[in-house]
Short mmCIF file of C-alpha atoms in Angstrom, two decimals:
data_model
loop_
_atom_site.label_atom_id
_atom_site.label_comp_id
_atom_site.label_asym_id
_atom_site.label_seq_id
_atom_site.Cartn_x
_atom_site.Cartn_y
_atom_site.Cartn_z
CA MET A 1 -54.62 33.64 -41.66
CA SER A 2 -53.93 35.72 -45.02
CA LYS A 3 -55.63 38.68 -46.55
CA ILE A 4 -54.88 40.36 -50.31
CA GLU A 5 -54.06 43.86 -49.91
CA ALA A 6 -52.69 46.18 -52.99
CA GLU A 7 -52.52 42.65 -54.84
CA LYS A 8 -50.04 41.29 -52.17
CA THR A 9 -50.57 38.40 -49.97
CA VAL A 10 -50.65 39.87 -46.55
CA ILE A 11 -49.59 37.42 -43.79
CA SER A 12 -48.33 37.87 -40.33
CA LYS A 13 -44.73 37.64 -39.31
CA ASP A 14 -45.36 34.79 -36.83
CA VAL A 15 -46.79 32.81 -39.79
CA PHE A 16 -44.31 33.63 -42.11
CA ILE A 17 -41.50 32.50 -39.85
CA SER A 18 -43.40 29.25 -39.28
CA ILE A 19 -43.88 28.47 -42.91
CA LEU A 20 -39.89 29.33 -43.03
CA VAL A 21 -38.78 27.25 -40.45
CA SER A 22 -41.03 24.24 -41.20
CA GLY A 23 -40.24 24.52 -45.31
CA VAL A 24 -36.39 24.15 -44.35
CA VAL A 25 -36.20 22.12 -41.37
CA ALA A 26 -38.54 19.31 -43.40
CA PRO A 27 -36.16 18.86 -46.44
CA ILE A 28 -33.17 18.96 -44.40
CA VAL A 29 -34.26 15.96 -42.00
CA ILE A 30 -35.78 14.06 -44.77
CA SER A 31 -32.79 14.34 -46.91
CA TYR A 32 -30.45 13.30 -44.35
CA TYR A 33 -32.45 10.52 -43.61
CA PHE A 34 -32.77 9.49 -47.14
CA SER A 35 -28.88 9.78 -47.81
CA LEU A 36 -28.10 7.63 -45.01
CA ARG A 37 -30.73 4.81 -46.39
CA TYR A 38 -29.52 5.48 -50.01
CA GLU A 39 -25.98 5.51 -50.94
CA SER A 40 -26.92 6.92 -54.42
CA LEU A 41 -28.87 9.71 -53.16
CA HIS A 42 -26.79 12.89 -51.87
CA PHE A 43 -27.83 15.03 -49.20
CA ILE A 44 -27.00 18.40 -50.86
CA PHE A 45 -29.25 17.45 -54.15
CA LEU A 46 -31.75 16.02 -52.13
CA THR A 47 -32.08 19.25 -49.39
CA ILE A 48 -31.85 21.33 -52.86
CA SER A 49 -34.76 19.64 -54.54
CA GLY A 50 -36.80 19.45 -51.10
CA LEU A 51 -36.16 23.32 -50.45
CA SER A 52 -37.19 23.92 -54.35
CA ILE A 53 -40.24 22.17 -54.24
CA ASN A 54 -41.47 23.72 -50.75
CA SER A 55 -40.59 26.95 -52.73
CA MET A 56 -42.75 26.22 -55.45
CA ILE A 57 -45.63 25.40 -53.12
CA LEU A 58 -45.32 28.78 -51.55
CA ALA A 59 -45.32 30.58 -54.80
CA TYR A 60 -48.22 28.39 -56.26
CA ASN A 61 -50.15 29.36 -53.19
CA THR A 62 -49.29 32.82 -52.82
CA LEU A 63 -49.95 33.47 -56.93
CA ARG A 64 -53.45 31.67 -56.26
CA LEU A 65 -54.65 33.72 -53.50
CA ASN A 66 -53.79 36.73 -55.84
CA LYS A 67 -55.57 35.09 -58.78
CA ASN A 68 -52.92 34.69 -60.84
CA PHE A 69 -53.91 31.39 -62.16
CA LEU A 70 -51.85 30.96 -65.01
CA LYS A 71 -48.29 31.58 -63.30
CA SER A 72 -49.58 29.46 -60.07
CA GLN A 73 -49.99 26.35 -62.38
CA LEU A 74 -46.62 26.73 -63.79
CA PHE A 75 -45.15 26.53 -60.48
CA HIS A 76 -47.67 23.40 -59.78
CA ASN A 77 -47.17 21.83 -62.95
CA GLY A 78 -44.62 22.95 -65.04
CA TYR A 79 -41.63 21.44 -63.69
CA LYS A 80 -43.35 17.98 -64.20
CA VAL A 81 -43.69 18.73 -67.96
CA VAL A 82 -40.06 19.87 -67.85
CA PHE A 83 -39.29 16.76 -66.24
CA LEU A 84 -41.01 14.54 -68.52
CA LEU A 85 -39.56 16.12 -71.91
CA THR A 86 -35.92 16.04 -70.33
CA PHE A 87 -36.31 12.56 -69.24
CA VAL A 88 -37.50 11.45 -72.76
CA MET A 89 -34.40 12.90 -74.44
CA LEU A 90 -32.02 11.25 -71.82
CA TYR A 91 -33.65 8.07 -72.59
CA PHE A 92 -32.91 8.56 -76.24
CA PHE A 93 -29.47 10.21 -76.20
CA ILE A 94 -27.99 9.23 -72.79
CA ALA A 95 -27.47 5.86 -70.80
CA PHE A 96 -29.84 6.11 -67.76
CA GLN A 97 -27.81 6.04 -64.68
CA VAL A 98 -29.12 7.07 -60.75
CA ASP A 99 -26.49 10.21 -60.79
CA TYR A 100 -27.60 11.50 -64.05
CA ILE A 101 -31.09 11.46 -63.04
CA VAL A 102 -30.79 12.91 -59.54
CA LEU A 103 -28.67 15.63 -60.66
CA VAL A 104 -30.79 16.55 -63.98
CA ALA A 105 -33.93 16.49 -61.36
CA THR A 106 -31.94 18.80 -58.89
CA ALA A 107 -31.02 21.27 -61.73
CA ILE A 108 -34.66 21.54 -62.83
CA LEU A 109 -35.88 22.24 -59.41
CA PHE A 110 -33.37 24.39 -58.57
CA VAL A 111 -33.98 26.47 -61.36
CA PHE A 112 -37.94 26.50 -60.61
CA GLY A 113 -36.91 27.35 -56.90
CA ILE A 114 -35.37 30.52 -57.75
CA PHE A 115 -38.12 31.68 -59.92
CA ALA A 116 -40.54 30.88 -56.81
CA ILE A 117 -38.60 32.62 -54.34
CA SER A 118 -38.42 35.39 -56.76
CA ASN A 119 -42.52 35.60 -57.20
CA ILE A 120 -42.78 34.99 -53.38
CA TYR A 121 -40.74 37.93 -52.82
CA GLN A 122 -42.51 40.09 -54.97
CA ASN A 123 -46.46 38.77 -54.13
CA ILE A 124 -45.95 38.46 -50.45
CA SER A 125 -46.04 41.42 -47.96
CA ILE A 126 -45.35 40.71 -44.26
CA SER A 127 -47.40 42.55 -41.80
CA GLN A 128 -46.22 42.71 -37.79
CA GLU A 129 -49.60 41.44 -36.42
CA ARG A 130 -49.80 38.19 -34.49
CA THR A 131 -51.90 35.40 -35.21
CA SER A 132 -54.05 33.93 -32.06
CA SER A 133 -54.09 30.32 -31.97
CA LEU A 134 -51.38 29.55 -34.45
CA LEU A 135 -50.47 26.23 -32.99
CA ASN A 136 -54.30 25.05 -32.85
CA TYR A 137 -54.56 26.00 -36.87
CA PHE A 138 -51.34 24.22 -37.47
CA PHE A 139 -52.61 20.96 -35.59
CA SER A 140 -56.00 20.89 -37.08
CA PHE A 141 -54.98 21.64 -40.51
CA SER A 142 -52.07 19.19 -40.16
CA ILE A 143 -54.35 16.58 -38.87
CA ASN A 144 -56.95 17.12 -41.56
CA MET A 145 -54.41 16.77 -44.29
CA ALA A 146 -53.24 13.75 -42.68
CA LEU A 147 -56.59 12.46 -42.81
CA LEU A 148 -57.43 13.46 -46.51
CA THR A 149 -54.56 11.42 -47.44
CA ALA A 150 -54.85 8.53 -45.71
CA LEU A 151 -58.75 8.41 -47.27
CA SER A 152 -57.02 9.32 -50.69
CA TYR A 153 -54.40 6.48 -50.67
CA GLY A 154 -55.54 4.24 -47.73
CA GLU A 155 -58.14 1.97 -49.68
CA ARG A 156 -55.27 1.06 -51.94
CA ILE A 157 -53.34 -0.45 -49.12
CA LEU A 158 -56.38 -2.07 -47.87
CA ILE A 159 -57.71 -3.87 -50.80
CA ALA A 160 -53.99 -4.83 -51.77
CA ASN A 161 -53.34 -6.17 -48.17
CA GLU A 162 -56.73 -7.62 -47.66
CA LEU A 163 -57.77 -8.93 -51.30
CA GLY A 164 -54.36 -9.71 -53.03
CA GLU A 165 -52.36 -7.92 -55.92
CA GLU A 166 -54.87 -9.32 -58.48
CA VAL A 167 -57.86 -7.47 -57.27
CA PHE A 168 -55.62 -4.53 -56.39
CA GLY A 169 -54.39 -4.23 -60.08
CA ASN A 170 -57.99 -4.42 -61.40
CA TYR A 171 -58.98 -1.82 -59.00
CA PHE A 172 -56.23 0.42 -59.46
CA TYR A 173 -57.16 -0.09 -63.27
CA TYR A 174 -60.68 0.75 -63.18
CA SER A 175 -60.39 3.58 -60.95
CA THR A 176 -57.69 5.22 -63.20
CA ILE A 177 -60.25 4.95 -66.23
CA PHE A 178 -63.36 6.37 -63.98
CA LEU A 179 -62.24 7.76 -61.09
CA PHE A 180 -59.04 9.67 -61.82
CA PRO A 181 -60.67 12.20 -64.31
CA LEU A 182 -62.89 13.43 -61.61
CA THR A 183 -60.38 13.31 -59.06
CA LEU A 184 -57.80 15.61 -61.10
CA LEU A 185 -60.57 18.05 -61.72
CA GLN A 186 -61.36 17.95 -58.22
CA TYR A 187 -57.83 19.80 -57.21
CA TYR A 188 -58.87 22.54 -59.74
CA VAL A 189 -62.19 23.12 -58.51
CA GLY A 190 -60.30 23.77 -55.25
CA PHE A 191 -57.62 25.34 -56.08
CA LYS A 192 -59.66 28.12 -58.24
CA GLU A 193 -62.69 28.48 -55.73
CA LEU A 194 -60.55 29.18 -52.68
CA VAL A 195 -59.91 32.50 -53.75
CA TYR A 196 -63.60 33.69 -54.18
CA PHE A 197 -64.70 32.35 -51.00
CA LYS A 198 -62.28 34.32 -49.42
CA GLU A 199 -64.14 37.23 -50.46
CA GLY A 200 -67.64 36.14 -49.24
CA VAL A 201 -70.09 33.29 -49.89
CA ASN A 202 -73.22 33.99 -52.01
CA LYS A 203 -75.68 30.64 -51.21
CA LYS A 204 -77.43 31.31 -54.51
CA LEU A 205 -74.27 31.40 -56.47
CA LEU A 206 -72.79 28.32 -54.33
CA HIS A 207 -75.92 26.26 -55.39
CA SER A 208 -75.50 27.33 -59.05
CA LYS A 209 -71.89 26.12 -58.86
CA LEU A 210 -72.78 22.96 -57.39
CA LEU A 211 -75.54 22.35 -59.98
CA LYS A 212 -72.61 23.04 -62.53
CA ILE A 213 -70.16 20.95 -61.13
CA PHE A 214 -72.78 18.11 -60.58
CA VAL A 215 -73.71 18.04 -64.16
CA GLY A 216 -70.21 18.52 -65.64
CA GLY A 217 -69.61 15.49 -63.85
CA ALA A 218 -71.99 13.59 -64.96
CA LEU A 219 -71.09 14.34 -68.42
CA ILE A 220 -67.19 13.27 -68.08
CA VAL A 221 -68.72 10.00 -66.48
CA ALA A 222 -70.78 9.59 -70.03
CA VAL A 223 -67.91 10.47 -72.19
CA VAL A 224 -65.46 8.03 -70.27
CA ILE A 225 -68.05 5.32 -70.63
CA LEU A 226 -68.61 6.43 -74.30
CA LEU A 227 -64.95 6.62 -74.99
CA VAL A 228 -64.87 2.95 -73.37
CA LYS A 229 -67.57 1.72 -75.43
CA ILE A 230 -65.85 3.02 -79.07
CA ASP A 231 -62.48 1.38 -77.95
CA GLY A 232 -64.37 -1.54 -77.71
CA GLY A 233 -61.10 -3.44 -76.16
CA THR A 234 -58.49 -2.04 -78.47
CA PHE A 235 -56.32 -0.01 -76.61
CA LEU A 236 -58.59 -0.46 -72.95
CA THR A 237 -59.57 -4.00 -71.05
CA ILE A 238 -62.62 -2.94 -69.72
CA ASP A 239 -65.65 -5.04 -69.03
CA ILE A 240 -68.55 -2.87 -67.91
CA LYS A 241 -70.85 -5.53 -67.81
CA THR A 242 -69.26 -7.52 -65.65
CA ASN A 243 -67.87 -4.92 -63.37
CA LEU A 244 -71.18 -2.42 -63.75
CA THR A 245 -71.39 -2.17 -59.80
CA LEU A 246 -67.76 -1.10 -59.76
CA VAL A 247 -68.12 1.23 -62.52
CA ILE A 248 -71.04 2.89 -60.92
CA LEU A 249 -69.22 3.15 -57.38
CA LEU A 250 -66.41 4.54 -58.97
CA SER A 251 -67.90 7.27 -61.06
CA ALA A 252 -70.23 8.15 -58.23
CA LEU A 253 -67.28 8.49 -55.62
CA GLY A 254 -65.68 10.57 -58.45
CA ILE A 255 -68.44 12.99 -58.82
CA ILE A 256 -68.84 13.28 -54.86
CA LYS A 257 -65.24 14.12 -54.62
CA LEU A 258 -65.72 16.92 -57.33
CA VAL A 259 -68.49 18.59 -55.25
CA TYR A 260 -66.47 18.21 -52.12
CA GLY A 261 -63.43 20.00 -53.88
CA LEU A 262 -65.82 23.05 -53.92
CA PHE A 263 -66.89 22.53 -50.15
CA SER A 264 -63.04 21.66 -49.38
CA ALA A 265 -62.54 25.18 -50.59
CA LEU A 266 -65.26 26.93 -48.83
CA MET A 267 -63.56 25.16 -45.55
CA GLY A 268 -60.23 26.24 -46.36
CA ALA A 269 -61.54 30.02 -46.81
CA LYS A 270 -63.88 30.22 -43.99
CA ALA A 271 -62.96 27.49 -41.39
CA LYS A 272 -61.84 28.24 -37.83
CA TYR A 273 -59.50 25.71 -35.93
CA GLN A 274 -62.63 24.81 -33.83
CA ASP A 275 -64.46 23.58 -36.76
CA ILE A 276 -61.75 22.21 -38.22
CA TYR A 277 -61.03 19.69 -35.41
CA LEU A 278 -64.70 19.17 -35.20
CA ILE A 279 -64.95 17.38 -38.74
CA ASN A 280 -61.95 15.59 -37.98
CA ILE A 281 -63.35 14.27 -34.83
CA PHE A 282 -66.73 13.36 -36.88
CA THR A 283 -64.45 11.80 -39.59
CA PHE A 284 -62.74 9.54 -37.38
CA ILE A 285 -66.02 8.70 -35.34
CA LEU A 286 -67.17 7.68 -39.22
CA LEU A 287 -63.74 5.57 -39.82
CA ALA A 288 -64.39 3.94 -36.33
CA ILE A 289 -67.81 2.68 -37.46
CA LEU A 290 -67.28 1.79 -40.83
CA LEU A 291 -64.14 0.02 -40.79
CA PRO A 292 -65.33 -2.72 -37.94
CA LEU A 293 -68.70 -3.24 -40.10
CA LEU A 294 -66.36 -3.47 -43.40
CA PHE A 295 -64.53 -6.17 -41.93
CA LEU A 296 -67.67 -7.87 -40.12
CA LEU A 297 -69.61 -7.85 -43.48
CA GLY A 298 -66.20 -9.27 -45.50
CA ILE A 299 -64.08 -6.55 -47.20
CA THR A 300 -64.98 -6.03 -51.11
CA VAL A 301 -63.67 -3.78 -53.55
CA ASN A 302 -67.37 -2.20 -53.75
CA LEU A 303 -68.17 -1.73 -49.92
CA VAL A 304 -64.75 -0.22 -49.42
CA VAL A 305 -65.53 2.40 -52.47
CA LEU A 306 -69.15 2.56 -50.86
CA GLY A 307 -67.32 3.56 -47.61
CA LEU A 308 -65.34 6.41 -48.98
CA ILE A 309 -68.48 7.83 -51.03
CA ILE A 310 -70.16 7.75 -47.50
CA ILE A 311 -67.30 9.59 -45.73
CA PHE A 312 -66.75 12.30 -48.71
CA ALA A 313 -70.75 12.78 -48.84
CA ALA A 314 -70.75 13.34 -44.94
CA ARG A 315 -67.51 15.77 -44.95
CA GLY A 316 -69.48 17.80 -47.94
CA ALA A 317 -72.65 17.76 -45.94
CA PHE A 318 -71.07 19.09 -42.76
CA ILE A 319 -69.51 21.81 -44.23
CA TYR A 320 -72.48 22.83 -46.29
CA LEU A 321 -74.55 22.82 -43.15
CA LYS A 322 -71.96 24.93 -41.35
CA TYR A 323 -71.00 27.37 -43.92
CA ALA A 324 -73.52 27.69 -46.63
#
């Protein structure tokens, strides 16, 4: 739904209006709800924060498509760094109060939001063309994002509810050590490769990138395990021998998600809405099979992680067979 011309991202007028409306309406509605629910949260501050965040998301994607990766990362992660530094200073020099936190956070987001709007204005060109099947793209991508969010965070709710807080705490700790580093890189792979896939797909180059990502993922796993061994329990409470199966499964899931980051970028660049509906249906069918099977066999952390491995591997294979 977008293309690059004269170093600007060109999008049709109807798409831009849809983005603008959703980017404005959603923060206002959400802010109104939370301001009613929590007296300490002010409607104006929440609205400004929401509008600023949506502006940064649009600027991030616009600059990424223009291959301005450094500046796009500034809007993606820069405000988080400023948050951290600011709140560390506040912690040491000013008494922490909710009003201060909300006010400072709003001010930081507002400044980043203004810069984001300026960059959007400089890097977006609006065409008068109409986008066919706009609603279908909207619904298919929305369902896909909801599914991926559920797959990324739903297993935590499942483990906590079915196995208890102690098991969940252990799972969260191990996944932070063995899965999080690879998941972090997954977003970077998708972030960078989407731009190049929009220009075309070279199967030989794709295979080369897949090999590099797989080897890179395996090396990261080896480095993490080495660091755990060197630490020897000084800072990290990790028992690889006792939890060997979980460590292997989390590492495998991390590598598969890293590879999936490449396939996700490929789908984002090339997919038609019919294909997105199809992969969503495919995922729902997999979930409809795996979830009852999981309860039938008896839920364990290892089985939950294995289920995620199957789903992400299957989605990746689907995208590869369709577009590679």
